[in-house]
Short mmCIF file of the C-alpha atoms (twelve columns), coordinates in Angstrom:
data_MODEL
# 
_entry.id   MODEL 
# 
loop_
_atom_site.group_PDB 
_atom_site.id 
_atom_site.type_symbol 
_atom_site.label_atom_id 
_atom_site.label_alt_id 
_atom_site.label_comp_id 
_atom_site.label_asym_id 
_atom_site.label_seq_id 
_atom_site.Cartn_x 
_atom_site.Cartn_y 
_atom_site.Cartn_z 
_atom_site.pdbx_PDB_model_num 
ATOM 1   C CA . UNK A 1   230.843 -105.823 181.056 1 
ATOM 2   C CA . UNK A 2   228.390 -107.516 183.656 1 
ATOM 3   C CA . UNK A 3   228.490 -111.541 183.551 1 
ATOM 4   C CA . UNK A 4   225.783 -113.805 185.506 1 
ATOM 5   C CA . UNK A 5   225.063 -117.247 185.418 1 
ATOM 6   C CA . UNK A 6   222.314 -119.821 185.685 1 
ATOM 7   C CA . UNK A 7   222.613 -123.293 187.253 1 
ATOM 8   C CA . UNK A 8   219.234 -123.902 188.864 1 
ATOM 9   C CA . UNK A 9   219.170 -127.651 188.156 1 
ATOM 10  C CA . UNK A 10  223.258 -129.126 188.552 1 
ATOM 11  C CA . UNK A 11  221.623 -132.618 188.778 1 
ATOM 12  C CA . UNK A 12  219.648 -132.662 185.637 1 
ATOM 13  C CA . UNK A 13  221.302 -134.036 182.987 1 
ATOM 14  C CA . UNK A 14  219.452 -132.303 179.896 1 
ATOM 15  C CA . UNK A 15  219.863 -128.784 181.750 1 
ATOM 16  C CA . UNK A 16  223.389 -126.919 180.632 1 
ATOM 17  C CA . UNK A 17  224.623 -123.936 182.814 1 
ATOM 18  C CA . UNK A 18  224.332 -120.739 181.144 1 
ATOM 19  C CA . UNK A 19  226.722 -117.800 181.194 1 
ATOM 20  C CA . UNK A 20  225.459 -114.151 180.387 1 
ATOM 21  C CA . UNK A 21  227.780 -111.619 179.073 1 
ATOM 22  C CA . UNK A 22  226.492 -107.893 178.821 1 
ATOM 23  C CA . UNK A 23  228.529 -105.505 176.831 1 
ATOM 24  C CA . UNK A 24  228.801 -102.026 177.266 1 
ATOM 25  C CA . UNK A 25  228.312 -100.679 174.030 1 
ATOM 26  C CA . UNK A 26  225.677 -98.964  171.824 1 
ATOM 27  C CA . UNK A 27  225.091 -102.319 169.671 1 
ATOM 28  C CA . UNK A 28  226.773 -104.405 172.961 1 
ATOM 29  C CA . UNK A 29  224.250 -107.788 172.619 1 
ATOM 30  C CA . UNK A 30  223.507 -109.965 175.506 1 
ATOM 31  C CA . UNK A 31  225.378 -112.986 174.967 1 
ATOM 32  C CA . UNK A 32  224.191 -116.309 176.434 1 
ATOM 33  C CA . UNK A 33  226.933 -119.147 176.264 1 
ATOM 34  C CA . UNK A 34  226.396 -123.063 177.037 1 
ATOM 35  C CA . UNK A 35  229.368 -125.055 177.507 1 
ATOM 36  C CA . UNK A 36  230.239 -128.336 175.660 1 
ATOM 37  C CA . UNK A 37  228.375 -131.232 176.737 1 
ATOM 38  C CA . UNK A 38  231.508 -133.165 177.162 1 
ATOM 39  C CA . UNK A 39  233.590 -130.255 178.664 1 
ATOM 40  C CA . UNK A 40  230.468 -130.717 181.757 1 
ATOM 41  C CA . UNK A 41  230.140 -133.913 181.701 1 
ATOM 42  C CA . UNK A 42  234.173 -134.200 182.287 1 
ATOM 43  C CA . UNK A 43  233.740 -131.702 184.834 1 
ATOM 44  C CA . UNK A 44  231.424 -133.114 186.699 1 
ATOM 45  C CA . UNK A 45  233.693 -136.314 186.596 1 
ATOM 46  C CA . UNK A 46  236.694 -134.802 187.780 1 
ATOM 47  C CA . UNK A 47  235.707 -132.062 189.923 1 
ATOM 48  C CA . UNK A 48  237.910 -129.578 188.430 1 
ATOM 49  C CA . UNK A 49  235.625 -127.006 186.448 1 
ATOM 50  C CA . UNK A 50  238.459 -124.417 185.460 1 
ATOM 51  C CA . UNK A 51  238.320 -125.899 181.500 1 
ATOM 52  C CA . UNK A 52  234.201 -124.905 181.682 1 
ATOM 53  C CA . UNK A 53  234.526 -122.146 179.234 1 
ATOM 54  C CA . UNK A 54  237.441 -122.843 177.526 1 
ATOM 55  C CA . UNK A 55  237.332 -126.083 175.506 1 
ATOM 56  C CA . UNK A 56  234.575 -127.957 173.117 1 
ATOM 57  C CA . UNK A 57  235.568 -131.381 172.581 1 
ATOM 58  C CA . UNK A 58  232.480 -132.287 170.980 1 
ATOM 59  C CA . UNK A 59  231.250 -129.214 169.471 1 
ATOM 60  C CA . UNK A 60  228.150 -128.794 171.516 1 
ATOM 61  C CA . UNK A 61  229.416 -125.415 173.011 1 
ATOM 62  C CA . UNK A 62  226.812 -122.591 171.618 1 
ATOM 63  C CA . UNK A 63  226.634 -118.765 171.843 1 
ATOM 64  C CA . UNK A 64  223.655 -117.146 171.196 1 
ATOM 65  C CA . UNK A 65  222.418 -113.665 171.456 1 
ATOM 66  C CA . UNK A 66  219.202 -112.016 172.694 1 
ATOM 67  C CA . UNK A 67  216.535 -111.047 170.611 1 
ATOM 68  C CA . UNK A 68  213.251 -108.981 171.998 1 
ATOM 69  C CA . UNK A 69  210.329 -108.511 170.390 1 
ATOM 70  C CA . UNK A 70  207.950 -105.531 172.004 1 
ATOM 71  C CA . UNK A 71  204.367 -106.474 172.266 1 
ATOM 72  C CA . UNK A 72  202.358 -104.589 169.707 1 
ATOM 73  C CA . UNK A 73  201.485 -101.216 171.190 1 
ATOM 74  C CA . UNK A 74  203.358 -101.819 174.545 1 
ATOM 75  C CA . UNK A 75  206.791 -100.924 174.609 1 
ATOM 76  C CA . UNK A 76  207.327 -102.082 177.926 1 
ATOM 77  C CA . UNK A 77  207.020 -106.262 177.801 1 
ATOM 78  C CA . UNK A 78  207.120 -108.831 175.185 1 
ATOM 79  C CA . UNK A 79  209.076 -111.613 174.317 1 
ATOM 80  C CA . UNK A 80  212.268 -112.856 173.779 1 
ATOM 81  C CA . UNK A 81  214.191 -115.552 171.214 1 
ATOM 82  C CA . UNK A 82  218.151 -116.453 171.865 1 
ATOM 83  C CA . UNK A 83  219.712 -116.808 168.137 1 
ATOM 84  C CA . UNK A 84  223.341 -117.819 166.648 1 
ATOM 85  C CA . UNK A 85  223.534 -114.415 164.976 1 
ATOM 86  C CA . UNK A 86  225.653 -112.169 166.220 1 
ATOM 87  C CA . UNK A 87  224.351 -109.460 163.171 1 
ATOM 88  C CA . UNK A 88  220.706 -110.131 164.806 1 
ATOM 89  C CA . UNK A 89  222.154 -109.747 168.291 1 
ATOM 90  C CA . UNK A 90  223.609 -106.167 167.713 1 
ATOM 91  C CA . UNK A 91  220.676 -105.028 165.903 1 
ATOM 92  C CA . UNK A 92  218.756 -105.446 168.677 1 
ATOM 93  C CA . UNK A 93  220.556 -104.261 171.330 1 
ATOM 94  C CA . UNK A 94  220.995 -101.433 169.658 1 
ATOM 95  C CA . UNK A 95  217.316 -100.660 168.936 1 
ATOM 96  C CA . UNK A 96  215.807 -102.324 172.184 1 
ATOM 97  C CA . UNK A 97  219.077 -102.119 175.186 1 
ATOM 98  C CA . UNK A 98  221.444 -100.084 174.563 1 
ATOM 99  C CA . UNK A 99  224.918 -99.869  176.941 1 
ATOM 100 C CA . UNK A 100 223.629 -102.720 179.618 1 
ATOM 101 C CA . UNK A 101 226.184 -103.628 182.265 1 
ATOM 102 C CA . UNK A 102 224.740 -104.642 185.519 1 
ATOM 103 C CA . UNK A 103 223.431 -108.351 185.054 1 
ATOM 104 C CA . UNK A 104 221.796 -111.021 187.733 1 
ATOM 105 C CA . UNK A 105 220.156 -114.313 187.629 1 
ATOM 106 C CA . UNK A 106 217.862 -114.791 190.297 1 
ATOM 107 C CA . UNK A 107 215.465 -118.553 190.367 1 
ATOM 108 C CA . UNK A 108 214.545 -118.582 186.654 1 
ATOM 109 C CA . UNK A 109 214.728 -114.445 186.189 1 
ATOM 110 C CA . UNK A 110 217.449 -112.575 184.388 1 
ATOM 111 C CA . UNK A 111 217.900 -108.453 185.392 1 
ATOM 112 C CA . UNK A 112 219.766 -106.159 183.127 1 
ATOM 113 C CA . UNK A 113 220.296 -102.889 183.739 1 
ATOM 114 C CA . UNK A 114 220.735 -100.536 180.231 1 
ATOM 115 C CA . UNK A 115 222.518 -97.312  181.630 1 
ATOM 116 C CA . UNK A 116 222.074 -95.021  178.486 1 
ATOM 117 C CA . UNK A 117 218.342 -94.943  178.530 1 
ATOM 118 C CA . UNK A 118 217.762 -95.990  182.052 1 
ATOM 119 C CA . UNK A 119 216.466 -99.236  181.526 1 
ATOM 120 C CA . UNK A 120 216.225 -102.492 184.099 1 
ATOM 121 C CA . UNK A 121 215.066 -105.664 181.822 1 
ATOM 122 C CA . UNK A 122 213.532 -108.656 183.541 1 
ATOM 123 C CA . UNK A 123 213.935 -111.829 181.671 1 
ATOM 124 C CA . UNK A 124 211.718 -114.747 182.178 1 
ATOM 125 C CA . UNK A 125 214.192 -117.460 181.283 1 
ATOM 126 C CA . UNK A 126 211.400 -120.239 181.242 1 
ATOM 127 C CA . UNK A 127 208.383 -118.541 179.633 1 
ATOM 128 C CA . UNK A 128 210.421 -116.307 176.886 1 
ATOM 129 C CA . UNK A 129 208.916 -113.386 178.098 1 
ATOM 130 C CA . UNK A 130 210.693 -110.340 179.150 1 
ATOM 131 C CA . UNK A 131 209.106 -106.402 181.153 1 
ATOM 132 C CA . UNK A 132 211.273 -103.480 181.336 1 
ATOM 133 C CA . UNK A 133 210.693 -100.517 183.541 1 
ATOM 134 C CA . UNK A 134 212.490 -96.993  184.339 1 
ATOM 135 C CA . UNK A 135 215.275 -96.651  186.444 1 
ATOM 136 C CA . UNK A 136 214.564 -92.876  186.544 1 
ATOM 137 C CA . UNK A 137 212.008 -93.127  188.966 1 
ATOM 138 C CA . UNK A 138 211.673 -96.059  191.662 1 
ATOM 139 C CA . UNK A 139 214.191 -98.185  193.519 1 
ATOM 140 C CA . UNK A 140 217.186 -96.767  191.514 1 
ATOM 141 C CA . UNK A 141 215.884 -92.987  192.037 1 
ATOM 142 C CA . UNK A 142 217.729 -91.741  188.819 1 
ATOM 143 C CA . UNK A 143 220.300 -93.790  188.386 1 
# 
């Protein structure tokens, strides 16, 4: 399990933190949550952030779950959709990113590493659009 989060813009009030969950598993999806509106805004408030992911007291907290779509005929890039279904998520990972676990959210860009077929995943958070590449061969020499 790799978790990573994404909190470019704390003073903008239409922009929710996002957590990323990987999980290790053959169908494991990547798991983006946003925490209640009011759980932030009371945060915020107070100072004391430790409730974040626990409560919803409005019912605005939301899970969703990654969803690629390869570019016809290239394997390698495409883009990407977040939806509520975990069925969707699975079905996905399992075709597309099999066993991730290394996760990191760097100005706008999520990376996910996928161990079982040596796979690093760069998200564009902003534009939807996603590359991949071998870990084989290159900066992680094989791993």
């Amino acid at each position: 399990v790799g978790v990573a989060y994404d909190n470019r813009f704390p003073d903008d009030v239409n922009f929710r933190p996002k957590f990323f969950l990987t999980e290790d598993a053959p169908k494991g999806p990547l798991e983006r949550f946003q925490p209640s509106l009011q759980a932030l805004a009371d945060a915020k408030a107070s100072g004391d952030y430790s409730n974040l992911l626990h409560i919803d007291p409005d019912g605005t907290a939301q899970t969703d779950y990654l969803v690629i779509t390869p570019d016809t005929g290239i394997n390698t890039q495409g883009t990407f959709i977040w939806t509520a279904s975990l069925r969707d998520g699975r079905r996905n990972a399992r075709a597309y990113f099999r066993n991730c676990e290394g996760i990191d959210v760097r100005n706008g860009m999520l990376y996910m590493t996928c161990k079982v077929d040596k796979l690093l995943f760069i998200l564009d958070l902003d534009a939807m659009t996603y590359t991949q590449s071998s870990t084989i061969k290159g900066a992680f020499n094989d791993q």
